[in-house]
Tab-separated table of C-alpha atoms in Angstrom:
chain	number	residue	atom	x	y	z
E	1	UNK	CA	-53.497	18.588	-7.068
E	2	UNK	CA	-52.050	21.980	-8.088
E	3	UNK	CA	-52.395	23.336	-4.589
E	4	UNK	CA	-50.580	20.393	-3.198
E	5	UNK	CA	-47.622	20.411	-6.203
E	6	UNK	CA	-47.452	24.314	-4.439
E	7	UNK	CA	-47.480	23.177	-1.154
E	8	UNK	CA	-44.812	20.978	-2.168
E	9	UNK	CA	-42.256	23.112	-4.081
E	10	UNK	CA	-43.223	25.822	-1.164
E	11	UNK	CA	-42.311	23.574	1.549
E	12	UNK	CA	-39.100	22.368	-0.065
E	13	UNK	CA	-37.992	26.072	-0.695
E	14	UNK	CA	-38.426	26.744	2.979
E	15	UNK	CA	-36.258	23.503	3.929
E	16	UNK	CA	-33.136	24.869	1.636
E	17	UNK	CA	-33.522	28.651	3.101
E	18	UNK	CA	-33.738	27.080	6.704
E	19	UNK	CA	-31.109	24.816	5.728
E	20	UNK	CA	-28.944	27.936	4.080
E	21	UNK	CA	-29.469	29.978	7.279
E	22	UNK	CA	-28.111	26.676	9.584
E	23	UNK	CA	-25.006	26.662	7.252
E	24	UNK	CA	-24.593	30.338	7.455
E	25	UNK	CA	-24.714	30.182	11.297
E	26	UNK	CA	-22.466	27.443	11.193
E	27	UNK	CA	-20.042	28.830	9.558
E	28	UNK	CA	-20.493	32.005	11.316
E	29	UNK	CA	-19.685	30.595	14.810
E	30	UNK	CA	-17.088	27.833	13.289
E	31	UNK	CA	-13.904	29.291	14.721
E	32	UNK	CA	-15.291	27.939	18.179
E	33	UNK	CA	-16.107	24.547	16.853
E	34	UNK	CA	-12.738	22.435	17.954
E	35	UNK	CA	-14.257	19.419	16.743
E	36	UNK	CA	-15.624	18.554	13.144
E	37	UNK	CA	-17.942	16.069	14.591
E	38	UNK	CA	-20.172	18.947	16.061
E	39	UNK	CA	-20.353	20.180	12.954
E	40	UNK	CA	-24.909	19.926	12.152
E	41	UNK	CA	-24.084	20.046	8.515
E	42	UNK	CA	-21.143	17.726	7.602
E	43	UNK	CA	-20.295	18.045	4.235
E	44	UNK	CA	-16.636	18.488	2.310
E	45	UNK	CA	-17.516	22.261	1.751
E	46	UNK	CA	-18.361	22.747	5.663
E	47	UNK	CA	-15.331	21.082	6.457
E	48	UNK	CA	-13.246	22.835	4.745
E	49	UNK	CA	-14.467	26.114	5.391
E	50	UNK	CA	-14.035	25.478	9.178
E	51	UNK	CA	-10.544	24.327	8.958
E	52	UNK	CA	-9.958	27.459	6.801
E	53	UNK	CA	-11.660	29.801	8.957
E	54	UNK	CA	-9.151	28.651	12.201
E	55	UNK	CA	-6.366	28.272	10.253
E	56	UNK	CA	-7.071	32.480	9.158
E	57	UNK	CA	-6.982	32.626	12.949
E	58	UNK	CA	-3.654	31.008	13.399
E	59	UNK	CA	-5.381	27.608	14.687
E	60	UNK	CA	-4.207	25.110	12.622
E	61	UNK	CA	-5.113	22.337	14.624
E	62	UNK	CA	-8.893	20.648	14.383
E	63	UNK	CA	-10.081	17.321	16.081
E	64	UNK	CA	-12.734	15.076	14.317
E	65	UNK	CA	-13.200	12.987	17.223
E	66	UNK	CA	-9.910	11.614	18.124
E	67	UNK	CA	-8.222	12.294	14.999
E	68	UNK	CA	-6.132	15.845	15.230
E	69	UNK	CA	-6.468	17.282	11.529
E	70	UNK	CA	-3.684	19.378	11.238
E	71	UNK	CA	-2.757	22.320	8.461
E	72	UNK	CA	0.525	23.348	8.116
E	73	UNK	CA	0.607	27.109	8.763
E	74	UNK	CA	4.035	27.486	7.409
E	75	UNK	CA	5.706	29.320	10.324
E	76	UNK	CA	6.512	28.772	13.713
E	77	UNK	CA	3.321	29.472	15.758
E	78	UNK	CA	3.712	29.970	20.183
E	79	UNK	CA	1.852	26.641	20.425
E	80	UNK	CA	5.001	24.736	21.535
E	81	UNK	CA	5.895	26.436	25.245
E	82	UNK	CA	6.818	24.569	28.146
E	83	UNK	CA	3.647	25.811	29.824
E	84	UNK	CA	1.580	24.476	27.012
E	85	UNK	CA	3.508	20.813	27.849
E	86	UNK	CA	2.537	21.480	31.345
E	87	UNK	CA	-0.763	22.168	30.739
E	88	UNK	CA	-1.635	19.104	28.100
E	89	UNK	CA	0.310	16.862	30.625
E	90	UNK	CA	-1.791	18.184	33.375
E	91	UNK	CA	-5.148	16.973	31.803
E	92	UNK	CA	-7.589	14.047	32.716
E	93	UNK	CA	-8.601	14.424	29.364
E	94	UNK	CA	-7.256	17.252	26.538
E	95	UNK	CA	-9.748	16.360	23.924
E	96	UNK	CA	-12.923	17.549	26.011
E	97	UNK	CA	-10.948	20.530	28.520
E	98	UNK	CA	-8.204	22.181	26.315
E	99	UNK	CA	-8.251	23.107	22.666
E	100	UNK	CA	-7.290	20.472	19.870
E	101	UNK	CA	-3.263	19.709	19.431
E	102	UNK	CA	-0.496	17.664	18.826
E	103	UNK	CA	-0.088	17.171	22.279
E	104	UNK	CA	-3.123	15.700	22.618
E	105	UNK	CA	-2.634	12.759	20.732
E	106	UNK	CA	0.840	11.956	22.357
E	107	UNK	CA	-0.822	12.624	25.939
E	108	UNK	CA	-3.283	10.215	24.860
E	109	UNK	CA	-0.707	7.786	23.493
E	110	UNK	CA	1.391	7.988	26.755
E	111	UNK	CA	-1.627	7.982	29.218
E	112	UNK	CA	-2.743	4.486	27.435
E	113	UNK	CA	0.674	3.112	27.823
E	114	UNK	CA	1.622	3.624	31.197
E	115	UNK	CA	-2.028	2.854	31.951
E	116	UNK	CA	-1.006	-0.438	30.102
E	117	UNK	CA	2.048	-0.715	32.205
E	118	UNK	CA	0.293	-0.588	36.091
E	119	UNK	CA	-2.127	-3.089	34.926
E	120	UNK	CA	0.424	-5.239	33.143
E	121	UNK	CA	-1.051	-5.552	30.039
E	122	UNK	CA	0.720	-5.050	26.225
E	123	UNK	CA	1.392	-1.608	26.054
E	124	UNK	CA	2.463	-0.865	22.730
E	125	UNK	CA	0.769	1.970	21.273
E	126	UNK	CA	0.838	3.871	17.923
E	127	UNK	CA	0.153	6.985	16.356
E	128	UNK	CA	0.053	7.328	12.121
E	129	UNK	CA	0.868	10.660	11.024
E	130	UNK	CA	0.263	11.142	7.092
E	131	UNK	CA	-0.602	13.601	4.959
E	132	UNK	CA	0.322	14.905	0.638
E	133	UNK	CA	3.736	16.010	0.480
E	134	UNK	CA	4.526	19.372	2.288
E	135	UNK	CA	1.424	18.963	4.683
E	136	UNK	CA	4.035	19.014	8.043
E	137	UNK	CA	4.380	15.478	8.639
E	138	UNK	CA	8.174	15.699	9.720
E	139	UNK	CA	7.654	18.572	11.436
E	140	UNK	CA	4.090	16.938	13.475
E	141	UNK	CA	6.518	13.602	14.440
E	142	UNK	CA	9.078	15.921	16.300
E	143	UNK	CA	6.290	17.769	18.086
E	144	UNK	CA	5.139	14.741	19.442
E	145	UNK	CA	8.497	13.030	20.420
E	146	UNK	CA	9.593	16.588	22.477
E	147	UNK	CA	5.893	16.604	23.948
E	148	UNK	CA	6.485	12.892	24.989
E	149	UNK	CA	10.361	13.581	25.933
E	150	UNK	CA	9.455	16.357	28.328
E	151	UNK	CA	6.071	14.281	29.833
E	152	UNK	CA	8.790	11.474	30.681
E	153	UNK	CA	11.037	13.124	32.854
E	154	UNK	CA	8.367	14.569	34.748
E	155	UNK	CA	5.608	11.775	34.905
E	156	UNK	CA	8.691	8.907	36.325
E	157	UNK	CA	9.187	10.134	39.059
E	158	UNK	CA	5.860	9.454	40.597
E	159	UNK	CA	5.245	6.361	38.101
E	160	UNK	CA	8.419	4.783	39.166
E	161	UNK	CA	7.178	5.964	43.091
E	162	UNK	CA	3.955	3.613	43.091
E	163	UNK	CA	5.505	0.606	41.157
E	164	UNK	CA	9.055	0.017	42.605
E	165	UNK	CA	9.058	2.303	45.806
E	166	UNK	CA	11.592	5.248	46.588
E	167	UNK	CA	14.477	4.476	45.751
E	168	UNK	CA	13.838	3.931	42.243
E	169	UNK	CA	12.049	7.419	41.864
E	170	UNK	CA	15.315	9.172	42.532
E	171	UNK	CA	16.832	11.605	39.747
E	172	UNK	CA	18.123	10.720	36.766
E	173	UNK	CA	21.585	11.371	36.021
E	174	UNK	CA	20.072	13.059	32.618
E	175	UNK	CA	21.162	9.370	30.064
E	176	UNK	CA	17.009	8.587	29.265
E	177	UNK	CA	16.321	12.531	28.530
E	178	UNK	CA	19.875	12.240	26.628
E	179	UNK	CA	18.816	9.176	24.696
E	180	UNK	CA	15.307	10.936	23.444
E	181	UNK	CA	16.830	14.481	22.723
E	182	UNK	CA	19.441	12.521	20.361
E	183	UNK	CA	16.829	10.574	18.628
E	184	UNK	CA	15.107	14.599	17.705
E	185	UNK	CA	19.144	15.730	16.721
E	186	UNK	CA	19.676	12.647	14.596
E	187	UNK	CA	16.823	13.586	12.399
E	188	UNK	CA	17.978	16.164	10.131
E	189	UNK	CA	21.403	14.027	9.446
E	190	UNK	CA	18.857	11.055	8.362
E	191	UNK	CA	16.508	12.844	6.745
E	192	UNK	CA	19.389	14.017	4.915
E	193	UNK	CA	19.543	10.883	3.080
E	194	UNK	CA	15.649	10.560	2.255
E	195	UNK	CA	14.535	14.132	2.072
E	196	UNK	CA	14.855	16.485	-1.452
E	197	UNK	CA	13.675	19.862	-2.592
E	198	UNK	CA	10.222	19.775	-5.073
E	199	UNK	CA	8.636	22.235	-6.898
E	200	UNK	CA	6.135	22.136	-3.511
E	201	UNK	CA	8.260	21.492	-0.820
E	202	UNK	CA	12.386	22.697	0.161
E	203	UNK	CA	12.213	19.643	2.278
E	204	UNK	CA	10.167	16.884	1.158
E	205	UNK	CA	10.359	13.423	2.671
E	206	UNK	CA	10.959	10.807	-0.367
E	207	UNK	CA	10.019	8.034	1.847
E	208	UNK	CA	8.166	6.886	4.480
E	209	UNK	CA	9.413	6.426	8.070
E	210	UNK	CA	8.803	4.225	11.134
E	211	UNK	CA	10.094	5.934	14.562
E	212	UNK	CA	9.662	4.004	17.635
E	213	UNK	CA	10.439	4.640	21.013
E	214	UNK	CA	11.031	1.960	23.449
E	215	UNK	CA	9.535	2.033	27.324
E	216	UNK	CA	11.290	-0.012	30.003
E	217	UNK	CA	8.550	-1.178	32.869
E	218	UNK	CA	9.711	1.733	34.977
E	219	UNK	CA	8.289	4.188	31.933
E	220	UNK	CA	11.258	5.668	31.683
E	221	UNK	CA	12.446	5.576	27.944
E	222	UNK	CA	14.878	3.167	27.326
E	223	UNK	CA	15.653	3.503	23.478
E	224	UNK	CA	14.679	4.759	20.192
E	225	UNK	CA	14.588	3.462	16.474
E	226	UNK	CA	14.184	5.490	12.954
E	227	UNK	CA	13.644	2.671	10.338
E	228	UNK	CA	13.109	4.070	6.897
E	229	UNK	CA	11.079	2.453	4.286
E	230	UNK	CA	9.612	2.771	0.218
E	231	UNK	CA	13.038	5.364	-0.912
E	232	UNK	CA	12.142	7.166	-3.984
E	233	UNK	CA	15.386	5.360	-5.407
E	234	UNK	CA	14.759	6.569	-9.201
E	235	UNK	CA	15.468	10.433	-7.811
E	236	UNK	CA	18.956	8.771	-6.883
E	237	UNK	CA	19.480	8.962	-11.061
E	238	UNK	CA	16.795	10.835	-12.548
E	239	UNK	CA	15.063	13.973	-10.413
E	240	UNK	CA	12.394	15.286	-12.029
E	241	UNK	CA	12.884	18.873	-14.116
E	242	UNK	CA	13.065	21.796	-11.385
E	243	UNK	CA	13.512	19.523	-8.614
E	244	UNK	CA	16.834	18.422	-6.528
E	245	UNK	CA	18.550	15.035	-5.728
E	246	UNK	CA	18.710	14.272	-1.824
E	247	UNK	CA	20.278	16.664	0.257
E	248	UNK	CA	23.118	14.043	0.899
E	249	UNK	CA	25.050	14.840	-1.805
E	250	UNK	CA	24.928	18.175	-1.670
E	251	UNK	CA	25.839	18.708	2.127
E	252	UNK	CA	28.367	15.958	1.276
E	253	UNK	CA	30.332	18.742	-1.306
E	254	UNK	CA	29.735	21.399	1.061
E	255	UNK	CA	31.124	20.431	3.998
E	256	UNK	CA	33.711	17.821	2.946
E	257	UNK	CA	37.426	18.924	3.696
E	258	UNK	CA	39.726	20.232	0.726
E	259	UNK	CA	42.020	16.845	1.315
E	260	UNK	CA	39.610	14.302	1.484
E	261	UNK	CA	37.950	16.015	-1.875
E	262	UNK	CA	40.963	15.622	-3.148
E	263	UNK	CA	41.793	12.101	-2.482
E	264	UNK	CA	38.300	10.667	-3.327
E	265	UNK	CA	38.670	12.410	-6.898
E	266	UNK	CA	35.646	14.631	-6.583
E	267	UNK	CA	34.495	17.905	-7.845
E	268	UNK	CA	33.554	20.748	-5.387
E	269	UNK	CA	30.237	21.766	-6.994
E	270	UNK	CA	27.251	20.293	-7.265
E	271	UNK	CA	26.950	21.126	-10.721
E	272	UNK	CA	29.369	19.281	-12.186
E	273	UNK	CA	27.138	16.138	-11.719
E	274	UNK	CA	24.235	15.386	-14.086
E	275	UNK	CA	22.917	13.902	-11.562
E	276	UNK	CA	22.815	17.123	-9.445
E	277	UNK	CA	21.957	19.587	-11.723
């Protein structure tokens, strides 16, 4: 009985050291694991030490499947070229052949719906972005609407080619692009009205948003809607102590005209509002 209580605590020692040395080698090799999934030990710590190990390696994107876990590295990274477009766009299949992104998602978004649209079947497709406040949520959305503007004026041509022949394939007098590169200028002015300074974040999004962009049967955008939803309307009155009403106002003081000041009776600072301050 004691030699088999020995046998016992001996063999479960050896399981922890073996399963100390798989963790160790895991997290020694986890900069080259893209994927979570592969992950042999899959635990919160594990996870967390692999997405900080790429994200000290300026990789701040990780897939868990088909799920892109992003971490906002809090400066511009060369992740965004046109060659990088080129080469997502290119792919049969960027989860498995190039290395986890944005772009993935929207290829795979895009792929689905024009896949949708040669078999005639409902296209619609979506893609839910969310994340704690300051996590890059704004900034992820406009990645994947110029990643999905510049796959459109290249992937019509031949789309439009196979469905409605020639004539329809021929270039665009630059409208659709047009249409989608004013939906990605419109946002700051709108956000303007929904976004505030925190104590974590200069420019926090105080509500949630719905953008959708429409396809015609060609592929070809046709148009684009930002529908905003849940305001933080009690920041409107009361912000709370080191924090900022929404940027509205204040771009409202700064760039309003001397006259029109004037006329409309108000002050030309910011802080002589309470509800600026």
């Amino acid at each position: 009985s004691t030699q088999r209580a020995l046998g016992q605590r001996c063999g479960a020692a050896l399981a922890e050291l073996r399963s100390e040395n798989i963790h160790a080698h895991i997290m020694d090799d986890k900069p080259l694991l893209d994927d979570l999934v592969n992950l042999i030990r899959l635990d919160e710590e594990s996870i967390l030490d692999s997405l900080r190990a790429r994200f000290d390696r300026d990789l701040p994107y990780t897939l868990c499947g088909q799920i892109c876990v992003s971490v906002n590295p809090f400066k511009w990274l060369p992740l965004y070229t046109d060659e990088r477009v080129k080469e997502y766009a290119a792919a049969d299949n960027p989860f498995s052949e190039l290395p986890p992104h944005l772009y993935a998602i929207a290829h795979a978004a895009h792929r689905r719906l024009v896949a949708a649209l040669e078999a005639g079947t409902p296209p619609s497709q979506s893609v839910l972005v969310s994340g704690e406040s300051g996590a890059g949520k704004t900034e992820a959305t406009k990645i994947m609407l110029r990643y999905l503007a510049a796959v459109n004026s290249v992937h019509t041509t031949s789309f439009s080619t196979r469905m409605f022949g020639a004539a329809a394939a021929a270039p665009a007098d630059g409208t659709l692009s047009g249409l989608t590169e004013r939906v990605l200028r419109s946002s700051p002015v709108l956000e303007s009205f929904g976004n505030a300074q925190t104590l974590r974040n200069h420019n926090s999004s105080r509500f949630g948003k719905w953008c959708s962009l429409h396809f015609g049967a060609d592929a070809k955008i046709s148009s684009g809607v930002i529908q905003s939803y849940l305001l933080e309307q009690s920041r409107i009155v009361s912000a709370p102590s080191g924090e900022r009403n929404y940027h509205i106002f204040y771009y409202m003081l700064a760039g309003m005209p001397e006259p029109l000041r004037s006329q409309l009776y108000l002050y030309d600072s910011p802080a002589d509002y309470a509800y600026l301050r």
